[in-house]
Amino acid sequence: MSGLGLAIPADLFAIGLLAYGTYFRRYHRRDLLLAYVALNVGVLAVTAMLAGSGAGMGLGLGLFGILSIIRLRSDSITQEEVAYYFISLALGLVNGLHPGPFWLAPALSFLLVALMYVVDHPRLTLRSRRQRVVLDQAYPDVRDVGPALERLLRADVRYFVVLDLDLVTDTTVVDVRYRTRADAPAAVRPFQRYAS
């Protein structure tokens, strides 16, 4: 079997594991599931076609780079979803170009999928959160913001940045990163893995 003959099924299997087996089971967003698969298969087809010709490789990669940027700017998606975009793109490029020995592209594909499965596993960062919070009081002294956030969120604040202080409307806008406490109410605990 040629390198491309092995790279194509390896790519389809890898994007299936990434999109259906990992992303969709964790985030349940159907439109991005389709986008990941379409981007991957499109990049795979173009790079496989251009890999045999000396001309047009840079043009093809640049085109898909531009398309990816347009897609990323066209809707509001999280940083986790951007990461899945790049891995889908990388899988298509690796298998379309299939450089080196025949086993290299499939091995890299499964390494990328395994990396995303582990790094994005909910158990690794189950209690870590980030939110933009509007406090219903103006805090001119930044030292008062941390205790106010901890009382409101009932969590341990790790880092925060005051984004806006409005003395007219008596509000403070804060970007806060915090860790929920182990003694969170039992009714809340089962839903912690769904929050980001």
Coordinates of C-alpha atoms in Angstrom, one line a residue:
M1 CA 0.0 0.0 0.0
S2 CA 1.4 3.5 -0.9
G3 CA 1.9 6.3 1.6
L4 CA -1.2 8.1 0.4
G5 CA -3.3 4.9 0.4
L6 CA -2.6 4.5 4.0
A7 CA -2.7 8.2 4.9
I8 CA -6.3 8.7 3.6
P9 CA -8.0 6.1 5.8
A10 CA -5.8 7.1 8.7
D11 CA -6.9 10.7 8.3
L12 CA -10.6 9.8 8.1
F13 CA -10.3 7.6 11.2
A14 CA -8.4 10.3 13.1
I15 CA -10.8 13.1 12.3
G16 CA -13.7 10.8 13.2
L17 CA -12.1 10.2 16.6
L18 CA -11.3 13.9 17.1
A19 CA -14.6 15.3 15.9
Y20 CA -17.2 12.7 16.9
G21 CA -15.3 10.8 19.7
T22 CA -13.8 13.7 21.5
Y23 CA -15.1 17.2 20.6
F24 CA -18.8 16.4 20.1
R25 CA -19.1 14.2 23.2
R26 CA -17.6 17.1 25.3
Y27 CA -19.1 20.2 23.7
H28 CA -22.2 19.0 21.8
R29 CA -22.0 21.7 19.1
R30 CA -23.2 20.2 15.8
D31 CA -22.3 23.0 13.5
L32 CA -18.6 23.0 14.4
L33 CA -18.6 19.2 14.2
L34 CA -19.4 19.5 10.5
A35 CA -16.9 22.4 10.1
Y36 CA -14.1 20.3 11.5
V37 CA -14.8 17.4 9.2
A38 CA -15.3 19.5 6.1
L39 CA -12.1 21.5 6.8
N40 CA -10.0 18.4 7.4
V41 CA -11.3 16.6 4.3
G42 CA -10.9 19.7 2.1
V43 CA -7.3 20.3 3.2
L44 CA -6.5 16.6 2.7
A45 CA -7.9 16.6 -0.8
V46 CA -6.1 19.7 -1.9
T47 CA -2.7 18.9 -0.4
A48 CA -2.9 15.3 -1.7
M49 CA -3.6 16.7 -5.2
L50 CA -0.8 19.3 -5.0
A51 CA 1.7 17.1 -3.3
G52 CA 2.7 15.5 -6.6
S53 CA 3.2 18.8 -8.4
G54 CA 6.0 21.2 -7.7
A55 CA 3.8 24.2 -8.4
G56 CA 0.9 25.4 -6.3
M57 CA 1.7 23.9 -2.9
G58 CA 2.3 27.3 -1.3
L59 CA -0.8 28.7 -3.0
G60 CA -3.0 25.8 -1.8
L61 CA -1.8 26.1 1.8
G62 CA -2.1 29.9 1.7
L63 CA -5.7 29.6 0.4
F64 CA -6.7 27.3 3.2
G65 CA -5.0 29.5 5.7
I66 CA -7.1 32.5 4.5
L67 CA -10.3 30.4 4.6
S68 CA -9.5 29.2 8.1
I69 CA -9.0 32.8 9.3
I70 CA -12.3 33.9 7.6
R71 CA -14.1 31.0 9.3
L72 CA -12.6 31.7 12.7
R73 CA -13.7 35.4 12.5
S74 CA -17.2 34.7 11.3
D75 CA -18.7 33.4 14.5
S76 CA -18.1 33.5 18.2
I77 CA -16.1 30.4 19.2
T78 CA -14.1 29.6 22.3
Q79 CA -10.4 29.1 22.5
E80 CA -11.0 25.3 23.0
E81 CA -12.9 25.2 19.7
V82 CA -10.1 27.2 17.9
A83 CA -7.6 24.5 19.1
Y84 CA -9.8 21.8 17.5
Y85 CA -9.8 23.8 14.3
F86 CA -6.1 23.8 14.2
I87 CA -5.7 20.1 14.9
S88 CA -8.3 19.3 12.2
L89 CA -6.3 21.5 9.8
A90 CA -3.0 19.8 10.9
L91 CA -4.4 16.3 10.3
G92 CA -5.4 17.2 6.8
L93 CA -2.0 18.7 6.0
V94 CA 0.0 15.9 7.6
N95 CA -1.9 13.1 5.7
G96 CA -2.3 15.0 2.5
L97 CA 1.5 15.6 2.3
H98 CA 2.3 12.2 4.0
P99 CA 6.1 13.0 4.2
G100 CA 8.7 10.4 5.1
P101 CA 8.1 6.7 5.6
F102 CA 4.6 5.4 5.1
W103 CA 3.9 5.0 8.8
L104 CA 4.8 8.6 9.8
A105 CA 1.6 10.4 8.8
P106 CA -0.7 7.9 10.5
A107 CA 1.5 7.9 13.6
L108 CA 1.5 11.7 13.8
S109 CA -2.3 11.7 13.3
F110 CA -3.0 9.4 16.2
L111 CA -0.5 11.3 18.3
L112 CA -2.4 14.6 17.7
V113 CA -5.7 13.0 18.5
A114 CA -4.4 11.4 21.7
L115 CA -2.8 14.7 22.7
M116 CA -6.1 16.5 22.3
Y117 CA -8.0 13.8 24.2
V118 CA -5.6 14.1 27.2
V119 CA -4.9 17.8 27.3
D120 CA -8.6 18.8 26.9
H121 CA -9.8 16.1 29.3
P122 CA -12.3 17.7 31.8
R123 CA -10.7 16.0 34.8
L124 CA -7.5 17.9 34.3
T125 CA -9.1 21.3 35.0
L126 CA -12.4 20.4 36.4
R127 CA -12.6 23.2 39.0
S128 CA -10.8 26.0 37.1
R129 CA -13.0 28.7 35.7
R130 CA -12.7 32.1 33.9
Q131 CA -15.5 34.7 33.8
R132 CA -16.2 38.3 33.1
V133 CA -18.1 39.6 36.2
V134 CA -19.9 42.9 36.7
L135 CA -19.9 43.8 40.4
D136 CA -22.8 46.0 41.5
Q137 CA -20.5 48.3 43.4
A138 CA -17.5 50.5 42.3
Y139 CA -14.3 49.4 44.0
P140 CA -11.6 52.2 43.6
D141 CA -9.2 50.2 45.8
V142 CA -8.2 47.1 43.9
R143 CA -7.5 45.3 47.2
D144 CA -11.3 45.1 47.9
V145 CA -12.1 43.4 44.6
G146 CA -10.6 40.0 45.5
P147 CA -12.6 39.5 48.7
A148 CA -15.8 40.7 46.9
L149 CA -15.3 38.2 44.1
E150 CA -14.6 35.3 46.5
R151 CA -17.8 36.1 48.4
L152 CA -19.8 36.3 45.2
L153 CA -18.4 33.2 43.5
R154 CA -17.8 31.2 46.7
A155 CA -14.5 30.2 45.2
D156 CA -10.7 30.8 45.5
V157 CA -9.7 33.7 43.2
R158 CA -6.4 33.0 41.4
Y159 CA -6.1 36.1 39.3
F160 CA -8.2 39.0 38.2
V161 CA -8.0 42.2 36.1
V162 CA -10.3 45.2 36.6
L163 CA -11.6 46.0 33.1
D164 CA -13.8 48.9 33.9
L165 CA -14.5 51.1 37.0
D166 CA -17.6 53.2 36.7
L167 CA -18.3 55.6 39.6
V168 CA -21.5 56.9 37.9
T169 CA -23.3 53.6 37.6
D170 CA -21.5 52.2 40.7
T171 CA -20.2 49.1 38.9
T172 CA -16.8 47.3 38.5
V173 CA -16.2 45.0 35.6
V174 CA -13.6 42.3 36.3
D175 CA -12.0 39.4 34.3
V176 CA -11.5 36.7 36.9
R177 CA -9.9 33.3 37.0
Y178 CA -10.8 31.2 40.0
R179 CA -11.0 27.7 41.3
T180 CA -14.2 26.3 42.8
R181 CA -14.0 24.9 46.2
A182 CA -14.1 21.2 47.0
D183 CA -17.0 21.8 49.4
A184 CA -19.3 23.2 46.6
P185 CA -23.0 22.3 47.1
A186 CA -23.7 18.8 46.2
A187 CA -26.5 20.0 43.8
V188 CA -23.9 22.0 41.8
R189 CA -21.1 19.4 41.7
P190 CA -22.5 17.1 39.0
F191 CA -22.6 20.1 36.6
Q192 CA -19.1 21.4 37.1
R193 CA -17.7 19.4 34.2
Y194 CA -20.0 21.2 31.8
A195 CA -18.7 24.6 32.7
S196 CA -15.7 26.2 31.0

